[in-house]
């Protein structure tokens, strides 16, 4: 496994032939990330994982400086997953100066997570576009836990004509049902128990054999019950069209996403459930 910045990547990339898969990350890797790498390995001859904490997607009051950067542990996880090249550029390599030109996420990036974090998805898409340009992958694998991000990357690939196959890996969950996330490290034991109301709400929705309104109501009942007990603060719960993230109407038919966001003990968690009507 090779590790390097832009120049090392370019030298390595020029020497390779075959299908290349990319798994973009900000590090602090866990088994969910390794699952993405394993899927990329199944889809490509060579796998590149990027580890770069992207400042453009952090707000002024967010934890860019404190974001965990356990690089040695991350490299070990990449090696275990069979990664061929770890792209780990320095900040000054990726942004020699403040970028004047950026990708704008538009309406889809201004709702839900984007409403709470203005400009976040502009930063995400800008760095992903840079990774696509530098690495030139044939296929890229994203986790579907961050489903709004996945939808925006899918739209960017279409709108900007990137010749890249996008694969979404279903949410990877721990044994208790909580979606794997680097943020789970911030949960205390009691907070983790409280956070399980989120997957329980999604399970309740999945068990309802009815229309959009009834499905959303089933999940809302679980979350509002948890909120009434003081277990969490619901940020949003919404059933949306998977194609454009617009709210589903009562007579909606097609692919939908039930989106959930909540604060548990000061930790912001997101989750989602794909549904068909």
mmCIF file of C-alpha atoms in Angstrom:
data_model
loop_
_atom_site.group_PDB
_atom_site.id
_atom_site.type_symbol
_atom_site.label_atom_id
_atom_site.label_comp_id
_atom_site.label_asym_id
_atom_site.label_seq_id
_atom_site.Cartn_x
_atom_site.Cartn_y
_atom_site.Cartn_z
ATOM 1 C CA UNK A 1 0.000 0.000 0.000
ATOM 2 C CA UNK A 2 1.314 3.422 -0.974
ATOM 3 C CA UNK A 3 0.559 6.682 0.813
ATOM 4 C CA UNK A 4 1.088 10.194 -0.458
ATOM 5 C CA UNK A 5 -0.087 13.581 -1.592
ATOM 6 C CA UNK A 6 -0.839 14.990 -5.026
ATOM 7 C CA UNK A 7 2.522 14.395 -6.716
ATOM 8 C CA UNK A 8 2.814 10.842 -5.403
ATOM 9 C CA UNK A 9 -0.754 10.166 -6.494
ATOM 10 C CA UNK A 10 -0.088 11.435 -10.008
ATOM 11 C CA UNK A 11 3.027 9.291 -10.346
ATOM 12 C CA UNK A 12 1.182 6.233 -9.037
ATOM 13 C CA UNK A 13 -1.899 6.859 -11.200
ATOM 14 C CA UNK A 14 0.188 7.207 -14.370
ATOM 15 C CA UNK A 15 1.687 3.774 -13.786
ATOM 16 C CA UNK A 16 -1.639 1.977 -13.287
ATOM 17 C CA UNK A 17 -3.942 0.199 -15.676
ATOM 18 C CA UNK A 18 -7.294 -1.326 -14.933
ATOM 19 C CA UNK A 19 -10.405 -0.108 -13.216
ATOM 20 C CA UNK A 20 -9.886 2.256 -10.263
ATOM 21 C CA UNK A 21 -12.300 2.610 -7.362
ATOM 22 C CA UNK A 22 -12.380 5.566 -4.965
ATOM 23 C CA UNK A 23 -13.599 5.748 -1.373
ATOM 24 C CA UNK A 24 -13.471 9.379 -0.154
ATOM 25 C CA UNK A 25 -13.186 9.845 3.631
ATOM 26 C CA UNK A 26 -12.170 12.385 6.262
ATOM 27 C CA UNK A 27 -10.429 9.712 8.301
ATOM 28 C CA UNK A 28 -11.372 8.531 11.798
ATOM 29 C CA UNK A 29 -12.147 5.279 10.020
ATOM 30 C CA UNK A 30 -14.336 2.480 11.357
ATOM 31 C CA UNK A 31 -15.665 -0.808 10.021
ATOM 32 C CA UNK A 32 -18.338 1.022 8.039
ATOM 33 C CA UNK A 33 -15.598 2.727 6.016
ATOM 34 C CA UNK A 34 -13.869 -0.613 5.574
ATOM 35 C CA UNK A 35 -17.107 -2.005 4.159
ATOM 36 C CA UNK A 36 -16.971 0.745 1.505
ATOM 37 C CA UNK A 37 -13.407 -0.233 0.668
ATOM 38 C CA UNK A 38 -14.351 -3.891 0.412
ATOM 39 C CA UNK A 39 -17.161 -3.025 -1.994
ATOM 40 C CA UNK A 40 -14.800 -0.855 -4.047
ATOM 41 C CA UNK A 41 -12.391 -3.797 -4.211
ATOM 42 C CA UNK A 42 -15.207 -5.965 -5.614
ATOM 43 C CA UNK A 43 -15.934 -3.361 -8.291
ATOM 44 C CA UNK A 44 -12.392 -2.375 -9.345
ATOM 45 C CA UNK A 45 -8.879 -3.664 -9.900
ATOM 46 C CA UNK A 46 -7.326 -0.958 -7.725
ATOM 47 C CA UNK A 47 -8.696 0.962 -4.735
ATOM 48 C CA UNK A 48 -7.825 4.493 -3.658
ATOM 49 C CA UNK A 49 -9.001 5.829 -0.311
ATOM 50 C CA UNK A 50 -8.658 9.531 0.377
ATOM 51 C CA UNK A 51 -8.114 10.805 3.914
ATOM 52 C CA UNK A 52 -8.546 14.560 4.034
ATOM 53 C CA UNK A 53 -10.334 16.707 6.601
ATOM 54 C CA UNK A 54 -11.947 19.255 4.307
ATOM 55 C CA UNK A 55 -12.229 22.723 5.875
ATOM 56 C CA UNK A 56 -14.730 23.935 3.282
ATOM 57 C CA UNK A 57 -17.504 21.782 4.745
ATOM 58 C CA UNK A 58 -17.093 23.033 8.320
ATOM 59 C CA UNK A 59 -19.039 26.022 9.595
ATOM 60 C CA UNK A 60 -17.469 28.816 11.622
ATOM 61 C CA UNK A 61 -18.655 27.266 14.897
ATOM 62 C CA UNK A 62 -17.866 23.639 13.990
ATOM 63 C CA UNK A 63 -15.054 21.383 15.102
ATOM 64 C CA UNK A 64 -12.515 21.488 12.237
ATOM 65 C CA UNK A 65 -9.506 21.801 14.537
ATOM 66 C CA UNK A 66 -10.804 19.182 16.991
ATOM 67 C CA UNK A 67 -11.901 16.713 14.301
ATOM 68 C CA UNK A 68 -10.137 13.397 15.064
ATOM 69 C CA UNK A 69 -7.128 12.588 12.889
ATOM 70 C CA UNK A 70 -5.822 9.153 14.010
ATOM 71 C CA UNK A 71 -3.728 8.711 10.863
ATOM 72 C CA UNK A 72 -1.723 5.645 11.962
ATOM 73 C CA UNK A 73 -4.871 3.741 12.956
ATOM 74 C CA UNK A 74 -6.553 4.861 9.730
ATOM 75 C CA UNK A 75 -3.683 3.595 7.592
ATOM 76 C CA UNK A 76 -3.856 0.255 9.365
ATOM 77 C CA UNK A 77 -7.559 -0.036 8.570
ATOM 78 C CA UNK A 78 -6.901 0.825 4.929
ATOM 79 C CA UNK A 79 -4.214 -1.847 4.708
ATOM 80 C CA UNK A 80 -6.524 -4.404 6.311
ATOM 81 C CA UNK A 81 -9.152 -3.587 3.664
ATOM 82 C CA UNK A 82 -6.699 -4.069 0.795
ATOM 83 C CA UNK A 83 -6.420 -0.442 -0.316
ATOM 84 C CA UNK A 84 -3.716 0.155 -2.944
ATOM 85 C CA UNK A 85 -3.152 3.890 -2.491
ATOM 86 C CA UNK A 86 -4.090 6.214 0.363
ATOM 87 C CA UNK A 87 -4.368 9.783 -0.849
ATOM 88 C CA UNK A 88 -3.558 11.888 2.206
ATOM 89 C CA UNK A 89 -2.717 15.381 0.976
ATOM 90 C CA UNK A 90 -1.678 18.307 3.113
ATOM 91 C CA UNK A 91 -4.135 21.165 3.456
ATOM 92 C CA UNK A 92 -1.822 23.471 1.516
ATOM 93 C CA UNK A 93 -1.747 21.027 -1.389
ATOM 94 C CA UNK A 94 -5.501 20.912 -1.756
ATOM 95 C CA UNK A 95 -6.034 24.635 -1.107
ATOM 96 C CA UNK A 96 -2.862 26.659 -1.793
ATOM 97 C CA UNK A 97 -5.089 29.703 -1.301
ATOM 98 C CA UNK A 98 -8.740 30.266 -0.453
ATOM 99 C CA UNK A 99 -10.642 28.943 -3.494
ATOM 100 C CA UNK A 100 -12.559 31.524 -5.483
ATOM 101 C CA UNK A 101 -14.354 28.927 -7.617
ATOM 102 C CA UNK A 102 -16.504 26.326 -5.890
ATOM 103 C CA UNK A 103 -19.278 23.872 -6.701
ATOM 104 C CA UNK A 104 -22.688 25.131 -5.536
ATOM 105 C CA UNK A 105 -25.091 22.482 -4.257
ATOM 106 C CA UNK A 106 -28.261 24.446 -5.108
ATOM 107 C CA UNK A 107 -31.720 23.778 -3.672
ATOM 108 C CA UNK A 108 -30.997 20.156 -2.745
ATOM 109 C CA UNK A 109 -28.067 21.319 -0.660
ATOM 110 C CA UNK A 110 -29.999 23.998 1.209
ATOM 111 C CA UNK A 111 -32.535 21.732 2.928
ATOM 112 C CA UNK A 112 -32.299 19.314 5.883
ATOM 113 C CA UNK A 113 -28.594 19.071 6.827
ATOM 114 C CA UNK A 114 -27.850 21.974 4.514
ATOM 115 C CA UNK A 115 -30.386 24.186 6.272
ATOM 116 C CA UNK A 116 -28.635 23.671 9.593
ATOM 117 C CA UNK A 117 -25.164 24.001 8.060
ATOM 118 C CA UNK A 118 -25.286 26.647 5.294
ATOM 119 C CA UNK A 119 -22.593 26.069 2.695
ATOM 120 C CA UNK A 120 -21.745 22.605 4.019
ATOM 121 C CA UNK A 121 -22.671 20.763 0.845
ATOM 122 C CA UNK A 122 -20.966 23.357 -1.345
ATOM 123 C CA UNK A 123 -17.781 22.396 0.498
ATOM 124 C CA UNK A 124 -18.496 18.675 0.166
ATOM 125 C CA UNK A 125 -19.127 18.828 -3.569
ATOM 126 C CA UNK A 126 -16.133 21.081 -4.171
ATOM 127 C CA UNK A 127 -13.713 18.648 -2.549
ATOM 128 C CA UNK A 128 -15.358 15.610 -4.157
ATOM 129 C CA UNK A 129 -15.039 17.279 -7.570
ATOM 130 C CA UNK A 130 -11.338 17.882 -6.835
ATOM 131 C CA UNK A 131 -10.896 14.226 -5.843
ATOM 132 C CA UNK A 132 -12.632 13.074 -9.021
ATOM 133 C CA UNK A 133 -10.323 15.283 -11.097
ATOM 134 C CA UNK A 134 -7.117 14.241 -9.309
ATOM 135 C CA UNK A 135 -7.808 10.509 -9.014
ATOM 136 C CA UNK A 136 -9.904 9.933 -12.158
ATOM 137 C CA UNK A 137 -11.738 6.911 -10.711
ATOM 138 C CA UNK A 138 -13.945 4.648 -12.763
ATOM 139 C CA UNK A 139 -16.201 3.953 -9.791
ATOM 140 C CA UNK A 140 -16.734 5.579 -6.411
ATOM 141 C CA UNK A 141 -18.462 4.137 -3.355
ATOM 142 C CA UNK A 142 -20.351 6.238 -0.796
ATOM 143 C CA UNK A 143 -22.245 5.158 2.283
ATOM 144 C CA UNK A 144 -25.986 5.690 2.247
ATOM 145 C CA UNK A 145 -26.120 6.815 5.870
ATOM 146 C CA UNK A 146 -25.239 10.301 4.603
ATOM 147 C CA UNK A 147 -28.030 10.000 2.071
ATOM 148 C CA UNK A 148 -28.350 13.714 1.268
ATOM 149 C CA UNK A 149 -24.650 13.770 0.426
ATOM 150 C CA UNK A 150 -25.106 10.711 -1.804
ATOM 151 C CA UNK A 151 -28.031 12.316 -3.626
ATOM 152 C CA UNK A 152 -26.025 15.492 -4.234
ATOM 153 C CA UNK A 153 -22.956 13.613 -5.491
ATOM 154 C CA UNK A 154 -25.232 11.666 -7.826
ATOM 155 C CA UNK A 155 -26.696 14.908 -9.153
ATOM 156 C CA UNK A 156 -23.241 16.508 -9.534
ATOM 157 C CA UNK A 157 -21.995 13.512 -11.535
ATOM 158 C CA UNK A 158 -24.980 13.897 -13.859
ATOM 159 C CA UNK A 159 -24.928 17.686 -14.095
ATOM 160 C CA UNK A 160 -21.157 18.025 -14.605
ATOM 161 C CA UNK A 161 -20.799 14.941 -16.851
ATOM 162 C CA UNK A 162 -18.304 13.024 -14.741
ATOM 163 C CA UNK A 163 -17.800 9.598 -16.322
ATOM 164 C CA UNK A 164 -17.874 7.823 -12.979
ATOM 165 C CA UNK A 165 -20.102 5.030 -11.688
ATOM 166 C CA UNK A 166 -21.567 5.856 -8.276
ATOM 167 C CA UNK A 167 -22.404 3.011 -5.893
ATOM 168 C CA UNK A 168 -24.238 3.471 -2.609
ATOM 169 C CA UNK A 169 -23.583 1.014 0.203
ATOM 170 C CA UNK A 170 -26.546 0.462 2.554
ATOM 171 C CA UNK A 171 -26.272 1.769 6.093
ATOM 172 C CA UNK A 172 -23.921 -0.338 8.217
ATOM 173 C CA UNK A 173 -25.276 -0.791 11.738
ATOM 174 C CA UNK A 174 -23.856 -1.933 15.034
ATOM 175 C CA UNK A 175 -25.457 -4.883 16.784
ATOM 176 C CA UNK A 176 -27.845 -2.608 18.677
ATOM 177 C CA UNK A 177 -29.151 -1.088 15.442
ATOM 178 C CA UNK A 178 -27.436 2.291 15.643
ATOM 179 C CA UNK A 179 -25.967 3.428 12.334
ATOM 180 C CA UNK A 180 -22.178 3.411 12.411
ATOM 181 C CA UNK A 181 -20.706 6.902 12.510
ATOM 182 C CA UNK A 182 -17.524 8.583 13.692
ATOM 183 C CA UNK A 183 -19.795 10.774 15.812
ATOM 184 C CA UNK A 184 -20.900 7.780 17.877
ATOM 185 C CA UNK A 185 -17.609 8.119 19.751
ATOM 186 C CA UNK A 186 -19.048 11.236 21.400
ATOM 187 C CA UNK A 187 -21.992 9.326 22.909
ATOM 188 C CA UNK A 188 -21.839 8.299 26.561
ATOM 189 C CA UNK A 189 -23.291 4.913 27.493
ATOM 190 C CA UNK A 190 -26.670 6.373 28.549
ATOM 191 C CA UNK A 191 -26.754 8.635 25.480
ATOM 192 C CA UNK A 192 -26.185 5.671 23.201
ATOM 193 C CA UNK A 193 -29.201 3.940 24.747
ATOM 194 C CA UNK A 194 -31.256 7.088 24.137
ATOM 195 C CA UNK A 195 -30.039 7.255 20.546
ATOM 196 C CA UNK A 196 -31.580 3.850 19.806
ATOM 197 C CA UNK A 197 -34.929 5.618 19.499
ATOM 198 C CA UNK A 198 -33.746 6.623 16.010
ATOM 199 C CA UNK A 199 -33.442 3.091 14.536
ATOM 200 C CA UNK A 200 -36.600 2.109 16.465
ATOM 201 C CA UNK A 201 -38.477 4.902 14.695
ATOM 202 C CA UNK A 202 -37.259 3.667 11.317
ATOM 203 C CA UNK A 203 -38.237 0.102 12.200
ATOM 204 C CA UNK A 204 -41.716 1.317 13.144
ATOM 205 C CA UNK A 205 -42.052 3.001 9.762
ATOM 206 C CA UNK A 206 -40.841 -0.099 7.920
ATOM 207 C CA UNK A 207 -43.516 -2.182 9.650
ATOM 208 C CA UNK A 208 -46.389 -0.008 8.389
ATOM 209 C CA UNK A 209 -48.007 -1.384 5.241
ATOM 210 C CA UNK A 210 -49.768 1.832 4.261
ATOM 211 C CA UNK A 211 -49.287 5.154 2.505
ATOM 212 C CA UNK A 212 -46.721 7.928 3.033
ATOM 213 C CA UNK A 213 -48.682 9.775 5.717
ATOM 214 C CA UNK A 214 -49.148 6.667 7.864
ATOM 215 C CA UNK A 215 -45.495 5.625 7.491
ATOM 216 C CA UNK A 216 -44.224 9.029 8.555
ATOM 217 C CA UNK A 217 -46.694 9.143 11.458
ATOM 218 C CA UNK A 218 -45.445 5.797 12.802
ATOM 219 C CA UNK A 219 -41.860 7.023 12.931
ATOM 220 C CA UNK A 220 -42.880 10.385 14.360
ATOM 221 C CA UNK A 221 -44.750 8.746 17.240
ATOM 222 C CA UNK A 222 -41.590 6.921 18.358
ATOM 223 C CA UNK A 223 -39.358 9.978 18.093
ATOM 224 C CA UNK A 224 -41.804 12.349 19.745
ATOM 225 C CA UNK A 225 -42.189 9.878 22.603
ATOM 226 C CA UNK A 226 -38.420 9.843 23.064
ATOM 227 C CA UNK A 227 -38.298 13.641 22.892
ATOM 228 C CA UNK A 228 -41.053 13.923 25.516
ATOM 229 C CA UNK A 229 -38.921 11.785 27.848
ATOM 230 C CA UNK A 230 -35.972 14.105 27.271
ATOM 231 C CA UNK A 231 -33.967 11.414 25.497
ATOM 232 C CA UNK A 232 -33.281 13.452 22.381
ATOM 233 C CA UNK A 233 -34.127 16.580 20.418
ATOM 234 C CA UNK A 234 -35.714 15.960 17.010
ATOM 235 C CA UNK A 235 -34.232 18.243 14.352
ATOM 236 C CA UNK A 236 -36.278 16.891 11.468
ATOM 237 C CA UNK A 237 -38.258 13.871 10.358
ATOM 238 C CA UNK A 238 -39.375 13.947 6.764
ATOM 239 C CA UNK A 239 -40.492 11.554 4.040
ATOM 240 C CA UNK A 240 -39.116 12.753 0.697
ATOM 241 C CA UNK A 241 -38.893 11.784 -2.940
ATOM 242 C CA UNK A 242 -35.531 10.021 -3.374
ATOM 243 C CA UNK A 243 -34.988 11.762 -6.718
ATOM 244 C CA UNK A 244 -35.098 15.386 -5.561
ATOM 245 C CA UNK A 245 -35.584 15.403 -1.746
ATOM 246 C CA UNK A 246 -38.971 17.114 -2.020
ATOM 247 C CA UNK A 247 -41.638 16.238 0.541
ATOM 248 C CA UNK A 248 -43.809 13.290 -0.483
ATOM 249 C CA UNK A 249 -47.487 13.986 -1.036
ATOM 250 C CA UNK A 250 -50.095 11.640 0.496
ATOM 251 C CA UNK A 251 -50.607 10.000 -2.917
ATOM 252 C CA UNK A 252 -46.885 9.675 -3.713
ATOM 253 C CA UNK A 253 -45.795 6.609 -5.632
ATOM 254 C CA UNK A 254 -42.196 5.661 -6.236
ATOM 255 C CA UNK A 255 -38.881 5.590 -4.338
ATOM 256 C CA UNK A 256 -38.831 7.604 -1.119
ATOM 257 C CA UNK A 257 -36.496 8.274 1.791
ATOM 258 C CA UNK A 258 -37.470 8.723 5.406
ATOM 259 C CA UNK A 259 -34.911 11.173 6.793
ATOM 260 C CA UNK A 260 -34.224 11.556 10.512
ATOM 261 C CA UNK A 261 -31.960 13.940 12.376
ATOM 262 C CA UNK A 262 -31.706 14.336 16.142
ATOM 263 C CA UNK A 263 -29.399 15.660 18.825
ATOM 264 C CA UNK A 264 -28.577 13.191 21.588
ATOM 265 C CA UNK A 265 -26.602 14.553 24.503
ATOM 266 C CA UNK A 266 -25.081 17.231 22.276
ATOM 267 C CA UNK A 267 -24.192 14.783 19.488
ATOM 268 C CA UNK A 268 -25.839 15.315 16.111
ATOM 269 C CA UNK A 269 -27.000 12.036 14.524
ATOM 270 C CA UNK A 270 -28.616 11.284 11.181
ATOM 271 C CA UNK A 271 -30.214 8.164 9.743
ATOM 272 C CA UNK A 272 -32.594 7.206 6.962
ATOM 273 C CA UNK A 273 -34.766 4.464 5.537
ATOM 274 C CA UNK A 274 -35.402 3.835 1.814
ATOM 275 C CA UNK A 275 -39.029 2.983 1.039
ATOM 276 C CA UNK A 276 -41.119 2.093 -2.001
ATOM 277 C CA UNK A 277 -44.747 3.122 -2.469
#
